[in-house]
Amino acid sequence: MKVLLDTHLLLWAAGQPDRLPPAALKLIDSPANALLFSAASIWEVAIKRGLGRSDFQADPRLLRRGLLDNGYSERPILSEHVVAIDSLPPIHKDPFDRLLVAQATVEGITLLTADSVVAQYPGPVRMV
């Protein structure tokens, strides 16, 4: 299964694996799953780190390099993903989360999230 991790799960996997929910850890550790991250998550870390958010203090360059070095594949943001945001119900206000949902939907991959609001979206979103 292709698994796209949301930004918080990526941050936890990279720097605080003890914060990962057991279901996420099981999916991440399974060799049957292809682990993916979105350029949107790196963008989100860069933006929110610049705003001084305490939960986004990872260096986006190091985060990206670490994910690639650990076997994650990067998914670019395409205009098709951006256009798909328009058809999403207004469940979540965070533009980065909405982009991840749209990207997973367009690509037909499973988005893993620990965010109960994001998990309300229809489609390939899985709460862990």
Short mmCIF file of C-alpha atoms in Angstrom, two decimals:
data_model
loop_
_atom_site.label_atom_id
_atom_site.label_comp_id
_atom_site.label_asym_id
_atom_site.label_seq_id
_atom_site.Cartn_x
_atom_site.Cartn_y
_atom_site.Cartn_z
CA MET A 1 0.00 0.00 0.00
CA LYS A 2 1.20 3.53 -0.78
CA VAL A 3 1.04 5.59 2.41
CA LEU A 4 1.26 9.38 2.51
CA LEU A 5 2.01 10.64 6.02
CA ASP A 6 0.59 13.95 7.16
CA THR A 7 3.02 16.57 8.42
CA HIS A 8 2.74 15.82 12.14
CA LEU A 9 3.28 12.10 11.58
CA LEU A 10 6.34 12.90 9.48
CA LEU A 11 7.76 15.14 12.18
CA TRP A 12 7.16 12.49 14.82
CA ALA A 13 8.60 9.70 12.67
CA ALA A 14 11.72 11.80 12.01
CA GLY A 15 12.35 13.21 15.46
CA GLN A 16 9.96 11.88 18.10
CA PRO A 17 9.03 8.31 17.15
CA ASP A 18 7.72 7.69 20.68
CA ARG A 19 4.85 10.10 19.83
CA LEU A 20 3.66 7.95 16.92
CA PRO A 21 0.40 6.11 17.53
CA PRO A 22 0.96 2.32 17.53
CA ALA A 23 -1.16 1.92 14.38
CA ALA A 24 1.04 4.44 12.55
CA LEU A 25 4.21 2.74 13.71
CA LYS A 26 2.93 -0.61 12.48
CA LEU A 27 2.15 0.80 9.02
CA ILE A 28 5.45 2.69 8.81
CA ASP A 29 7.46 -0.37 9.82
CA SER A 30 5.70 -2.72 7.40
CA PRO A 31 7.89 -3.57 4.39
CA ALA A 32 4.67 -4.04 2.39
CA ASN A 33 4.03 -0.28 2.48
CA ALA A 34 5.64 2.38 0.31
CA LEU A 35 6.17 5.49 2.47
CA LEU A 36 5.54 8.86 0.85
CA PHE A 37 5.77 12.48 1.90
CA SER A 38 4.43 15.53 0.14
CA ALA A 39 6.33 18.65 -0.83
CA ALA A 40 3.37 20.34 0.89
CA SER A 41 4.57 19.00 4.26
CA ILE A 42 8.07 20.39 3.77
CA TRP A 43 6.50 23.69 2.72
CA GLU A 44 4.28 23.64 5.83
CA VAL A 45 7.27 23.05 8.11
CA ALA A 46 9.19 25.90 6.47
CA ILE A 47 6.25 28.32 6.79
CA LYS A 48 5.22 27.42 10.33
CA ARG A 49 8.81 27.24 11.59
CA GLY A 50 9.30 30.75 10.22
CA LEU A 51 6.22 31.85 12.16
CA GLY A 52 7.78 30.49 15.35
CA ARG A 53 5.39 27.57 15.91
CA SER A 54 6.89 25.39 18.64
CA ASP A 55 5.57 22.18 17.06
CA PHE A 56 7.33 22.93 13.75
CA GLN A 57 10.93 23.46 14.78
CA ALA A 58 12.52 20.91 12.44
CA ASP A 59 14.85 22.25 9.79
CA PRO A 60 12.95 21.60 6.53
CA ARG A 61 16.17 20.83 4.62
CA LEU A 62 17.28 18.25 7.16
CA LEU A 63 13.77 16.80 7.42
CA ARG A 64 13.56 16.30 3.65
CA ARG A 65 17.05 14.81 3.42
CA GLY A 66 16.36 12.48 6.36
CA LEU A 67 13.09 11.26 4.87
CA LEU A 68 14.73 10.55 1.50
CA ASP A 69 17.68 8.82 3.21
CA ASN A 70 15.23 6.59 5.11
CA GLY A 71 13.40 5.34 2.05
CA TYR A 72 10.50 7.78 1.79
CA SER A 73 9.52 8.96 -1.70
CA GLU A 74 8.65 12.59 -2.32
CA ARG A 75 5.39 13.54 -4.06
CA PRO A 76 5.38 16.90 -5.85
CA ILE A 77 2.48 19.31 -5.74
CA LEU A 78 0.70 19.42 -9.11
CA SER A 79 -1.93 21.85 -10.32
CA GLU A 80 -4.29 18.87 -10.46
CA HIS A 81 -3.95 18.55 -6.68
CA VAL A 82 -4.61 22.24 -6.16
CA VAL A 83 -7.71 22.19 -8.38
CA ALA A 84 -9.05 19.18 -6.42
CA ILE A 85 -9.13 21.29 -3.26
CA ASP A 86 -12.10 23.13 -4.75
CA SER A 87 -14.27 20.01 -4.52
CA LEU A 88 -13.42 19.19 -0.89
CA PRO A 89 -16.07 19.82 1.74
CA PRO A 90 -15.13 22.65 4.16
CA ILE A 91 -14.23 20.30 7.02
CA HIS A 92 -10.76 21.65 7.82
CA LYS A 93 -9.46 25.19 7.42
CA ASP A 94 -5.71 24.46 7.27
CA PRO A 95 -4.66 24.81 3.62
CA PHE A 96 -1.79 22.34 4.01
CA ASP A 97 -4.06 19.61 5.35
CA ARG A 98 -6.58 20.29 2.59
CA LEU A 99 -3.81 19.98 0.01
CA LEU A 100 -2.69 16.64 1.48
CA VAL A 101 -6.24 15.30 1.32
CA ALA A 102 -6.62 16.45 -2.27
CA GLN A 103 -3.25 15.00 -3.21
CA ALA A 104 -4.08 11.62 -1.70
CA THR A 105 -7.45 11.59 -3.44
CA VAL A 106 -6.05 12.49 -6.87
CA GLU A 107 -3.12 10.06 -6.54
CA GLY A 108 -5.25 7.25 -5.11
CA ILE A 109 -2.97 6.80 -2.11
CA THR A 110 -3.81 6.49 1.58
CA LEU A 111 -3.27 9.58 3.74
CA LEU A 112 -2.38 8.67 7.31
CA THR A 113 -3.29 11.24 9.94
CA ALA A 114 -3.58 11.53 13.70
CA ASP A 115 -5.87 14.55 13.25
CA SER A 116 -9.49 13.61 13.91
CA VAL A 117 -10.75 16.57 11.85
CA VAL A 118 -8.72 15.58 8.77
CA ALA A 119 -9.93 12.01 9.23
CA GLN A 120 -13.51 13.20 8.59
CA TYR A 121 -12.80 13.69 4.89
CA PRO A 122 -14.22 11.07 2.56
CA GLY A 123 -11.80 9.13 0.43
CA PRO A 124 -8.44 7.60 1.15
CA VAL A 125 -7.88 9.13 4.61
CA ARG A 126 -7.04 6.85 7.51
CA MET A 127 -6.94 7.83 11.16
CA VAL A 128 -4.13 6.25 13.20
#
